[in-house]
Tab-separated table of N, CA and C in Angstrom:
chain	number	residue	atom	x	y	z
A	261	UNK	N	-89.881	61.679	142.609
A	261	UNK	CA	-88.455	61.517	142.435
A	261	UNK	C	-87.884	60.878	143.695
A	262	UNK	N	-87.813	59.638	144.479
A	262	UNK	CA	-87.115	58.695	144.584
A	262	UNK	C	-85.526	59.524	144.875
A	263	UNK	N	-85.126	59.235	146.352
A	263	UNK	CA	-84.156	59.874	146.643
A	263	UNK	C	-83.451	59.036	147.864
A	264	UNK	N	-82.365	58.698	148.194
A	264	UNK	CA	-81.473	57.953	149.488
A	264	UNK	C	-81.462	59.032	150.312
A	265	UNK	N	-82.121	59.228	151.683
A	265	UNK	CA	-81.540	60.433	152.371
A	265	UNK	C	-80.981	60.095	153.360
A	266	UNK	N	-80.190	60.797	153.961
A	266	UNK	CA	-79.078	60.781	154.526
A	266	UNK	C	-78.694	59.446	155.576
A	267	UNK	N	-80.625	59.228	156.124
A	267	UNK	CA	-80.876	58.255	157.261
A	267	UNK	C	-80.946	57.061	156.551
A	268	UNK	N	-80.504	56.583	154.749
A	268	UNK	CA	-80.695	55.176	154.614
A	268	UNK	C	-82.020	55.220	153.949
A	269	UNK	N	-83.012	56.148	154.370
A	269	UNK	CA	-84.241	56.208	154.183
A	269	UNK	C	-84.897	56.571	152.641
A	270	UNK	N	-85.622	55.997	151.907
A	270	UNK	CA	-85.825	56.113	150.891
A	270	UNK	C	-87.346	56.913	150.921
A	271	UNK	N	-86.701	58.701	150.361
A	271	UNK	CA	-87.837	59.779	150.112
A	271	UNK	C	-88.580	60.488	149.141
A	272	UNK	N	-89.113	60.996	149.276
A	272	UNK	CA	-89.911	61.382	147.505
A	272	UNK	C	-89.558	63.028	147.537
A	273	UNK	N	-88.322	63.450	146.630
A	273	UNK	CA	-88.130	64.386	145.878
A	273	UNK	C	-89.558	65.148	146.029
A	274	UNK	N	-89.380	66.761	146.091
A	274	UNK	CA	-90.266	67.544	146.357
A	274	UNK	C	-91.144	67.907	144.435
A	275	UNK	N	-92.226	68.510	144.222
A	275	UNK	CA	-93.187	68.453	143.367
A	275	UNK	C	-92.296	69.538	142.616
A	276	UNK	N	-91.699	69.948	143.033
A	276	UNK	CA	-91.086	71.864	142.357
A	276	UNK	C	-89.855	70.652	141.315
A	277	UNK	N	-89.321	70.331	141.386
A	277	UNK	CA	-88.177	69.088	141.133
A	277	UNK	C	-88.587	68.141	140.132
A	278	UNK	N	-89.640	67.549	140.675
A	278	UNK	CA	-90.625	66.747	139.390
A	278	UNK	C	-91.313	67.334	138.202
A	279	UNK	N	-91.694	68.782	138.367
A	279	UNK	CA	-92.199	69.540	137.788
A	279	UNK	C	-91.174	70.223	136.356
A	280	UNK	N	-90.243	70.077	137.138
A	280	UNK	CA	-88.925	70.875	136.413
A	280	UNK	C	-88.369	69.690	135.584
A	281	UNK	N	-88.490	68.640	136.008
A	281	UNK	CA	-87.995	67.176	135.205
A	281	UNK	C	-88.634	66.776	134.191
A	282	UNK	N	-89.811	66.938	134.524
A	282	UNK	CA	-90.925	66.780	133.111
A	282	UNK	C	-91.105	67.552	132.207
A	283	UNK	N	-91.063	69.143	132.568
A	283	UNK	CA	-91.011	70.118	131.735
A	283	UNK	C	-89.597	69.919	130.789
A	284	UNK	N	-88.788	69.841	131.134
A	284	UNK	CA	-87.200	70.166	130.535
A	284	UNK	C	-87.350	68.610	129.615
A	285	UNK	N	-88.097	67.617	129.891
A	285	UNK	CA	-87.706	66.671	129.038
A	285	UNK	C	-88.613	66.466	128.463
A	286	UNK	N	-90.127	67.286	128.246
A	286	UNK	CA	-90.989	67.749	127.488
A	286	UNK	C	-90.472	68.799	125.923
A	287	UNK	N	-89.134	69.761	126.567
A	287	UNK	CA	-88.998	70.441	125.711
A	287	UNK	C	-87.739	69.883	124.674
A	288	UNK	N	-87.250	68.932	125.321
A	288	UNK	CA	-86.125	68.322	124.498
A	288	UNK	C	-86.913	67.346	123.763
A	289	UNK	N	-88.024	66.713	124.076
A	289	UNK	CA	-89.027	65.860	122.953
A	289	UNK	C	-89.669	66.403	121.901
A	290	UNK	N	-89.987	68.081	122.505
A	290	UNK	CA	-90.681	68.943	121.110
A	290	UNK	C	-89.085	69.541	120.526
A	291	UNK	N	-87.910	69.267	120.831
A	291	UNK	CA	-86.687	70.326	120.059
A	291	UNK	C	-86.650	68.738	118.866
A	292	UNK	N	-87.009	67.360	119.410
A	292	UNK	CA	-87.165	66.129	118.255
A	292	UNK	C	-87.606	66.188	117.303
A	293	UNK	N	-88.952	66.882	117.550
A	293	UNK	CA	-89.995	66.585	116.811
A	293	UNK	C	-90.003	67.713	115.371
A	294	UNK	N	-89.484	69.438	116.165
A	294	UNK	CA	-88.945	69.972	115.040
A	294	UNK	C	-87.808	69.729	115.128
A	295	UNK	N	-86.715	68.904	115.026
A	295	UNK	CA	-85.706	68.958	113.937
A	295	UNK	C	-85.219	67.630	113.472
A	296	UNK	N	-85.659	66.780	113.811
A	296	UNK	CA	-86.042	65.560	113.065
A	296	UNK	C	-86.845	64.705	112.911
A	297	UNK	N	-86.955	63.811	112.043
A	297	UNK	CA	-88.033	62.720	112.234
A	297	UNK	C	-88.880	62.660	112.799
A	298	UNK	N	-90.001	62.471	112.614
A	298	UNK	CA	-91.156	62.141	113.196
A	298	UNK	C	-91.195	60.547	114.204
A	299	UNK	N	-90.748	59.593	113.189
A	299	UNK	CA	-89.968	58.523	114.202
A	299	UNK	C	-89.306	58.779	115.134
A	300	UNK	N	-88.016	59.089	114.496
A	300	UNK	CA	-86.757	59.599	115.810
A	300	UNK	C	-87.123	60.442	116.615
A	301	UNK	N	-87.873	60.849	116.683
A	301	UNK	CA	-88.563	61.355	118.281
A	301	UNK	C	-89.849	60.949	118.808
A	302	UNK	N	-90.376	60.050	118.257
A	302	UNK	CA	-90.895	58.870	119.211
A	302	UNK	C	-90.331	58.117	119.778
A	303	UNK	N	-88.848	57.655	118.930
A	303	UNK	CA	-88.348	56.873	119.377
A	303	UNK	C	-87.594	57.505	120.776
A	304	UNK	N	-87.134	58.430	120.952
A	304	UNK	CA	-86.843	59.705	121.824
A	304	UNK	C	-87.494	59.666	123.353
A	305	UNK	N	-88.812	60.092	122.728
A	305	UNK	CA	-89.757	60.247	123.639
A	305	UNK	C	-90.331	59.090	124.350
A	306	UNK	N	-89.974	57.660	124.210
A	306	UNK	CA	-89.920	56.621	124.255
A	306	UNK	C	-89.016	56.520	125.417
A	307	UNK	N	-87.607	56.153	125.242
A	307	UNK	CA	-86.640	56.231	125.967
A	307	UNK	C	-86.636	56.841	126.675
A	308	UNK	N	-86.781	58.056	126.936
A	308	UNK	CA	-86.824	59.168	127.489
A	308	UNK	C	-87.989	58.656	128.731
A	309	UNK	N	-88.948	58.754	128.177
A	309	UNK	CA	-90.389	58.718	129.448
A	309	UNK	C	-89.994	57.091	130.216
A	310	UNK	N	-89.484	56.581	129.441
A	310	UNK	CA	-89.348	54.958	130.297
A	310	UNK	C	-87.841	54.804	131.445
A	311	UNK	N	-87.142	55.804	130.690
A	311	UNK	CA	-86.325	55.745	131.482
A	311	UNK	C	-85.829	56.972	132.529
A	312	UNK	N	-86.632	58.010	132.476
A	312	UNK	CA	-86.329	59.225	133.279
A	312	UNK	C	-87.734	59.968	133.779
A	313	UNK	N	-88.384	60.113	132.616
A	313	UNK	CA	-89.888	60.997	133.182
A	313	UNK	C	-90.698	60.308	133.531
A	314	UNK	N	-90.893	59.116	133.530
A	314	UNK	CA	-91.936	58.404	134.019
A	314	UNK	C	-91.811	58.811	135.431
A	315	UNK	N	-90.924	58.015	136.196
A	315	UNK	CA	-90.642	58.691	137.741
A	315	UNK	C	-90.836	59.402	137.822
A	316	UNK	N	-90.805	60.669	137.388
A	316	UNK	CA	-90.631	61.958	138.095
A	316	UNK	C	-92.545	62.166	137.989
A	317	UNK	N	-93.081	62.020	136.924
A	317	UNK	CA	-94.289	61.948	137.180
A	317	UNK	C	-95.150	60.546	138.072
A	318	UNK	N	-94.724	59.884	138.566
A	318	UNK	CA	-95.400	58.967	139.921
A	318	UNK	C	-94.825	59.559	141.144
A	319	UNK	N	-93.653	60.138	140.951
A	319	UNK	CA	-93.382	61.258	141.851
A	319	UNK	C	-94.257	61.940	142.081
A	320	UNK	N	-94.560	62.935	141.355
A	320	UNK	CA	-95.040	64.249	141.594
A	320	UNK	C	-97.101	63.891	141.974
A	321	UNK	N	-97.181	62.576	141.427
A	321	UNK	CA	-98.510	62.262	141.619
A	321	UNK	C	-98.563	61.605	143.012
A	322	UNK	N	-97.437	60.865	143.475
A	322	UNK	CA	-97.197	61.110	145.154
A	322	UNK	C	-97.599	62.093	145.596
A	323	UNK	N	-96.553	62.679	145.433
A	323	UNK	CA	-96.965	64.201	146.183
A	323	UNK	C	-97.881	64.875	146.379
A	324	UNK	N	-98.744	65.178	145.495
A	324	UNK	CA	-100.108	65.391	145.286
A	324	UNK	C	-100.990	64.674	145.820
A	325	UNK	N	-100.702	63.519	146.090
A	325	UNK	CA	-101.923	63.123	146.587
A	325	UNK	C	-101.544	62.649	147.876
A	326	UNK	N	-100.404	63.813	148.730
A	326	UNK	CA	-100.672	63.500	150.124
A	326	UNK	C	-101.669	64.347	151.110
């Protein structure tokens, strides 16, 4: 997770943060899947990972592999 800190400096959001980002938008992809469409929550899970969880997981795989 990609963060401005205070010095200008561009930092990587801690693993506890990334962890919590992926989970929570893991569970709003399975609340898709049971209560609509099988499409409409690909299509979901789509948007979703391209535009929010992807980061947070190259994040958290930063982190890990310092």
């Amino acid at each position: 997770n990609a963060i401005l800190t205070a010095d200008n400096n561009w930092g990587i959001g801690d693993a506890t943060d990334d962890v919590s980002d992926i989970l929570r938008d893991l569970w709003d992809i399975n609340w898709y899947f049971k209560n609509t469409s099988v499409e409409n929550a690909v299509f979901y899970f789509r948007l979703l990972f391209y535009s929010h969880t992807k980061g947070h997981v190259i994040g958290l795989i930063n982190s890990l592999s310092k």
